[in-house]
Amino acid sequence: MTTRRIALFKEGIDLELLSSGGGASEVSLQVKPSHMNAVGVLHGGAVFTLVDSGMACAIMELLRQGETCVSIEIKVQNVAPVREGTLVASSVVLHKGRTIAHVESEVRTAQGRLVAKGMGTFFVRTPVTARGEPRGS
Amino acid sequence: MTTRRIALFKEGIDLELLSSGGGASEVSLQVKPSHMNAVGVLHGGAVFTLVDSGMACAIMELLRQGETCVSIEIKVQNVAPVREGTLVASSVVLHKGRTIAHVESEVRTAQGRLVAKGMGTFFVRTPVTARGEPRGS
Amino acid sequence: MTTRRIALFKEGIDLELLSSGGGASEVSLQVKPSHMNAVGVLHGGAVFTLVDSGMACAIMELLRQGETCVSIEIKVQNVAPVREGTLVASSVVLHKGRTIAHVESEVRTAQGRLVAKGMGTFFVRTPVTARGEPRGS
Amino acid sequence: MTTRRIALFKEGIDLELLSSGGGASEVSLQVKPSHMNAVGVLHGGAVFTLVDSGMACAIMELLRQGETCVSIEIKVQNVAPVREGTLVASSVVLHKGRTIAHVESEVRTAQGRLVAKGMGTFFVRTPVTARGEPRGS
């Protein structure tokens, strides 16, 4: 059997971190023709990449020295199809505990129209000392 | 204020549709260094793009003449970090109604290790005649 | 093998619809000991029931004559454990299309502390005439 | 303004743990008229309660001495409406790490028809010694 190639994002996905701080971030994506899916609207993978990156940027500033974060799970709802323009994902950390952070993200057009909303959970890794204790404890 | 550029997927994301039929599909992604995120593991956006595309391929074969589908929402859980290798997303349509399809997708390494699982909802668009009736009704 | 009975919510779950209108609602739950789970915190099923009902109340007011709605999927993140007090779910319809509504809900304590957040998708059923056309079309 | 009371589950929700072991569980719910919502189908809160409890039962058997688990987030997709009968939730732990467990659950009728599917993330709490180290480390 022959397989079929699905070539996506061939110009890449370039995001701009517009601002971040205090558990929030704004990240933008300028939509290009190479971001479209087979039916001519922005590929869900491009929207998700924007949301995921925006959430990570929002958490980043809350991390203490040595901590890193990775997404455990993210859900994105596609509220309206997108065909062109610049999108901005505004992400906010709802709560950051010792190991878990809850984050949400709204994606809007330059005109302020909501096109997607995401909600996710991140894991915060604390560096441990050789003795297995959280550093500084 | 200066913005910071986050350049992702600069070589693009090339998927291979390995098989599809009967409401299921297998789509693969060969992981490249350009798919990594800032902490050196596969970017969630790449995993999601694989899942989203795989789900669409699984639904596609169940669509009737003229029908198209778009994702309403998808959630992906990252079960294990990925650094290299080839991933395969096996997607299955759980149920396809007249307008809604429920789909799930498992992403595994070549060794069969589960690295991510997705669950999503798609909207099935039925073409309508000029009189506003579903075609053929 | 003998099965084990898990008896939940034996006094029921009584919600109060505090307000609704314009695609939003406020619904409250007074937490009772019978709402707790095996580890002594509010059962996720009670939180979800509050969120699901609140979302439906928010959509209800936007429905036209004859339309009804059912939830397609809902995700709830438990941000903080709850042991007592009164919770209020504030739900907002993010977008209502012809057949799909996107809704979110925040659950807070009387002191305003966020304890859970939900995001869901509802299906809006339009009554059809005998000729298969949407009523009024 | 007068509030409106929404009285749910007044006979409670009684589940039966049919089996558990090896990171899996089967839990059943006999559907009663008091589990219905305003439009006459099984309330999403009842389905979710079944799923949430089933997931917890599946994880429980994998926990080591002293560990407990709480749900971080769960998403449930309602695949088909339910009006009567007995439902069984079959839950499986997809992966259990040191602090995070990924779980899924399928809810079927006695005839084997899929009516709902859930996917969730649980937090595994490890008891710590007075010195702040995981017990036994």
Coordinates of N, CA, C and O in Angstrom, one line a residue, chain A residues 72-73 75 99-100 102 121 123 131-134, chain D residues 72-73 75 99-100 102 121 123 131-134:
Chain A
I72 N 0.5 18.8 31.0 CA -0.1 17.4 31.2 C -1.2 17.2 30.2 O -1.3 16.1 29.6
E73 N -2.1 18.2 30.1 CA -3.2 18.0 29.2 C -3.7 19.4 28.8 O -3.7 20.3 29.7
K75 N -7.1 21.2 26.5 CA -8.3 21.1 25.6 C -8.5 22.4 25.0 O -8.4 23.5 25.6
T99 N 3.0 21.7 42.5 CA 3.3 20.8 41.4 C 2.4 21.0 40.2 O 2.7 20.5 39.1
I100 N 1.2 21.5 40.4 CA 0.2 21.6 39.4 C -0.2 23.1 39.1 O -0.4 23.8 40.1
H102 N -3.0 25.4 36.8 CA -4.2 25.4 35.9 C -4.2 26.7 35.1 O -4.0 27.8 35.7
T121 N -3.7 21.9 32.0 CA -3.0 21.6 33.3 C -1.5 21.4 33.0 O -1.2 20.7 32.1
F123 N 2.5 20.6 34.7 CA 3.2 20.0 35.8 C 4.4 20.9 36.1 O 5.1 21.2 35.1
R131 N 20.0 14.4 47.8 CA 19.5 13.6 48.9 C 18.0 13.4 48.7 O 17.3 12.8 49.5
G132 N 17.5 13.8 47.5 CA 16.1 13.6 47.2 C 15.1 14.6 47.8 O 13.9 14.4 47.8
E133 N 15.6 15.7 48.4 CA 14.8 16.7 49.0 C 14.6 17.8 48.0 O 15.5 18.2 47.2
P134 N 13.4 18.5 48.0 CA 13.3 19.7 47.2 C 14.4 20.7 47.6 O 14.7 20.8 48.8
Chain D
I72 N -7.6 15.7 39.1 CA -7.2 17.1 38.8 C -8.2 17.6 37.8 O -8.7 18.7 37.9
E73 N -8.6 16.8 36.8 CA -9.5 17.2 35.8 C -10.0 16.0 35.0 O -9.3 15.0 34.9
K75 N -12.8 15.0 31.7 CA -13.7 15.4 30.5 C -14.5 14.3 30.2 O -14.1 13.1 30.1
T99 N 3.5 11.0 40.4 CA 2.5 11.9 41.0 C 1.3 12.1 40.1 O 0.3 12.6 40.6
I100 N 1.4 11.6 38.8 CA 0.2 11.8 37.9 C -0.2 10.5 37.3 O 0.6 9.7 37.0
H102 N -3.0 9.0 34.4 CA -3.9 9.2 33.3 C -4.9 8.1 33.2 O -4.5 6.9 33.2
T121 N -7.2 13.1 34.5 CA -5.9 13.1 35.2 C -6.1 13.2 36.7 O -6.9 13.9 37.2
F123 N -4.1 13.2 40.6 CA -2.9 13.5 41.3 C -2.7 12.4 42.4 O -3.7 12.1 43.1
R131 N 10.9 14.8 57.8 CA 12.1 15.5 57.2 C 11.8 16.0 55.7 O 12.6 16.5 55.1
G132 N 10.5 15.8 55.3 CA 10.2 16.3 54.0 C 10.6 15.4 52.8 O 10.5 15.7 51.7
E133 N 11.0 14.2 53.2 CA 11.3 13.2 52.1 C 10.2 12.3 51.9 O 9.5 11.9 52.8
P134 N 10.0 11.8 50.7 CA 9.0 10.8 50.5 C 9.3 9.6 51.4 O 10.5 9.2 51.5

